Amino acid sequence: MLSYIVRRLLWGLVIIWLVTLIVFFVIRLLPGDPLLIYLAQNQDINSMPREQIDALYREYGLDKPILVQYANWVFNLLRGDLGLSITYRQNVGKLMLERLPVTLHVGMTGFIVSLVPGVLVGLIAAMRRASWIDNVVTIISYTGIAIPVFWLAYILIYVFGLRLKWLPIAGYVSPFEDFWLSTKHLIMPVICISLPGIAATARQMRSSVLEIASQDYVRTAWSKGLAEKAVVCRHILKNSLIPIITLLGMRIGFIFGGSVIVENIFAIPGMGRLLVGSIFAQDYVVIQANALIMAVIIILSNLLVDISYGWFDPRIRYD
Amino acid sequence: MERLLEVKDLKTYFNTDDGLLKAVDGVSFYVDEQEIIGVVGESGCGKTVTQLSVMQLIARPGKIVGGEVIFEGRDILKYKPHGEEMRAIRGGKIAMIFQEPMTSLNPVLTLNQQLSESLMLHLKMNKEDARKRAIELLRLVGIPSPEARIDDYPHQFSGGMRQRVMIAMGLSCNPKILIADEPTTALDVTTQAQLLELMTEMVERFRSSLIIVTHNLGVVARYAKRIYIMYAGKIVEEGTCKEIFKHPRHPYTIGLLNSVPRLDTVGKRLVPIEGLPPNLTNMPDYCAFLPRCPYKTEKCRTSPMPDLRDVPGEGHRVRCYVDIAEVDNVTVK
Ligand SMILES: Nc1ncnc2c1ncn2[C@@H]1O[C@H](COP(=O)(O)OP(=O)(O)OP(=O)(O)O)[C@@H](O)[C@H]1O
Ligand code: SF4
Ligand SMILES: [Mg+2]
């Protein structure tokens, strides 16, 4: 088990290294120059003395050959220094520390919200197969899978924000500051992030439960005289969660992908918003750090998923 | 004497895409206290569905459409399938073990979890007592070092061992009847024999009755007191084990006997029954065995499905127009 985790972590490092490589070189292929974009937004470049611009290039290390830049970046990374943002003129580590908790707050809430109702709804639909509940669930979940997130977001903003005025339409408040207000801010973004997940989980769960319910060992369970509740909770549920868990890792990726869109629509100051801003500004350092952190999160959560898998399915061996 | 279990004119149909499938069509049989009976027939003749109907474990698209299942004097088909009364019988008074040892145990629960739940449900034991009892049961069915293995999962056991666990599970609550649905079919011959021996020994110890369901007449020959032969959803012959083996009266039974290896036929060729069992949807109204029957007469073709009729011999009944004893002196070829 321990050697499995160590091996997985080592692989994780290799993947992260590949991610740094791709991100670093791909963004540099884009036309344009981050420093010039930054300067152009703030002052008249034409009147700036040449030496001052060159000094800036040197400050960011952009005067060096690209391979040297990469080596420097990796070297600094290993020392725990994520670099200096060009646009924000701040340490990127500090920038991320401000934004990461926000994204985790929204993302994790969205993740949990997409899971629990999805599992429950799918379970109920399967147990009451071909009833009106099942039909309603089927229709809603297909709709949920098909609706684009941004469209849903604008509908929600229009209805609950502008018309009914129940919820704030944008912004973020830390739950430690004002829990209630923070939750109100969270509702619409979380719905947008989690709806496709709820719908997909419900569909998967429904078919998984249907398959498990027809297994021989479930017939054995019925033949013992167990009540429906016991058959479902002890014998069907755990087995039908196994395929759902396999897909959890992927779902975490979707959640972070979705947060990029949602954070921008709802003006939430998280990593997704920072990422889009940095791409427009071609702020290499921020984009790199952002991709790196997301990769780490996704790799770690996938490892967690695979470990929890063993708890659900004793047939899995970690070797 | 009152029968322990008496099934009368049981009918279980499946509503399939190809039409109504009469899997069990008017089956009657009984079991007395501590009696061992055999139900024998080819694959697909409705053996499993009959037994599942007794337990009221028929799921859609199947439906029990008629008949009575009288257990200890009461028609248990009148109970709601998932009501309290039926659940108390299921697993508590009538237990069933299934065909597939590899898939009949839950892969994600330990033996202890699977054995204890019945004990806690029917015998109202607490966790510790149930565990102790479960260990004892595993020892009884011959699982080595049960204390160490009770927290193992099914995949850590071989097929034969799992079927032993199933036997322990079936008998755990001291049922009046144990239904063993082809308990040994999936296993090798040696294991089969051991398990049959074990099972009969165990039901004697627990004073339970045993219904052995099988497609192999040889399996029941040694243990069953009476035998029912099933064909296409109906009983076609019934009688004591002796009668059936000495004086088989139905052409199908004769065919079955000829296809079973037996001590007195060693060296002779086994003759399988020619043809295939009929499709249970759209059954003809004449004798279902006619297309495969070597004894058929004109009467069989023009008359409806024969009824079970009494023939000489204790409790011997057969569903056939022809008196084969007269036609053919050598009953078993
Ligand atoms: N769920 C179901 N849906 C439709 N038809 C079914 C269903 N279960 C059983 N049947 C049909 O009922 C008939 C009897 O099946 P059953 O399982 O009782 O046969 P069996 O005698 O136990 O055979 P085997 O020796 O293969 O176990 C078969 O023709 C089968 O196709
Ligand atoms: S009734 Fe006729 S066809 Fe049917 S089994 Fe008897 S002899 Fe054969
Ligand atoms: Mg069967």
Short mmCIF file of N, CA, C and O and ligand atoms in Angstrom, two decimals, chain B residues 250-251 287 289-290 293 295-296 300 306 320-322, ligand 2:
data_model
loop_
_atom_site.label_atom_id
_atom_site.label_comp_id
_atom_site.label_asym_id
_atom_site.label_seq_id
_atom_site.Cartn_x
_atom_site.Cartn_y
_atom_site.Cartn_z
N HIS B 250 -42.48 -42.28 -17.79
CA HIS B 250 -42.59 -41.21 -18.78
C HIS B 250 -41.40 -41.28 -19.74
O HIS B 250 -40.25 -41.46 -19.30
N PRO B 251 -41.67 -41.15 -21.03
CA PRO B 251 -40.58 -41.22 -22.01
C PRO B 251 -39.45 -40.25 -21.69
O PRO B 251 -38.27 -40.56 -21.92
N CYS B 287 -49.35 -32.75 -25.98
CA CYS B 287 -48.24 -33.09 -25.09
C CYS B 287 -46.95 -32.36 -25.50
O CYS B 287 -46.51 -32.43 -26.64
N PHE B 289 -43.95 -32.95 -24.88
CA PHE B 289 -42.78 -33.77 -25.18
C PHE B 289 -42.88 -34.44 -26.56
O PHE B 289 -41.91 -35.02 -27.04
N LEU B 290 -44.07 -34.34 -27.18
CA LEU B 290 -44.33 -35.05 -28.43
C LEU B 290 -43.24 -34.95 -29.49
O LEU B 290 -42.81 -35.97 -30.03
N CYS B 293 -40.56 -37.37 -28.62
CA CYS B 293 -40.94 -38.62 -27.96
C CYS B 293 -40.84 -39.83 -28.90
O CYS B 293 -41.44 -39.85 -29.97
N TYR B 295 -42.11 -42.71 -28.23
CA TYR B 295 -43.25 -43.60 -28.00
C TYR B 295 -44.55 -43.01 -28.52
O TYR B 295 -45.62 -43.55 -28.27
N LYS B 296 -44.50 -41.87 -29.16
CA LYS B 296 -45.73 -41.13 -29.49
C LYS B 296 -46.67 -41.99 -30.35
O LYS B 296 -46.24 -42.81 -31.16
N CYS B 300 -51.68 -39.17 -29.07
CA CYS B 300 -50.92 -38.05 -28.50
C CYS B 300 -51.08 -36.80 -29.36
O CYS B 300 -51.16 -35.68 -28.87
N PRO B 306 -51.83 -34.38 -21.78
CA PRO B 306 -52.35 -35.35 -20.80
C PRO B 306 -52.27 -34.82 -19.38
O PRO B 306 -51.43 -33.96 -19.08
N CYS B 320 -48.76 -38.97 -19.19
CA CYS B 320 -48.54 -39.60 -20.49
C CYS B 320 -49.71 -40.53 -20.80
O CYS B 320 -50.27 -41.15 -19.91
N TYR B 321 -50.08 -40.60 -22.09
CA TYR B 321 -51.19 -41.46 -22.48
C TYR B 321 -50.79 -42.91 -22.60
O TYR B 321 -51.61 -43.81 -22.47
N VAL B 322 -49.54 -43.12 -22.90
CA VAL B 322 -49.12 -44.48 -23.26
C VAL B 322 -48.64 -45.22 -22.02
O VAL B 322 -47.98 -44.64 -21.16
S1 SF4 C 2 -48.26 -38.48 -24.23
FE1 SF4 C 2 -47.51 -39.37 -26.06
S2 SF4 C 2 -46.08 -37.87 -26.86
FE2 SF4 C 2 -46.47 -37.33 -24.74
S3 SF4 C 2 -44.87 -38.35 -23.66
FE3 SF4 C 2 -46.58 -39.76 -23.63
S4 SF4 C 2 -46.21 -41.02 -25.42
FE4 SF4 C 2 -44.89 -39.28 -25.65
#
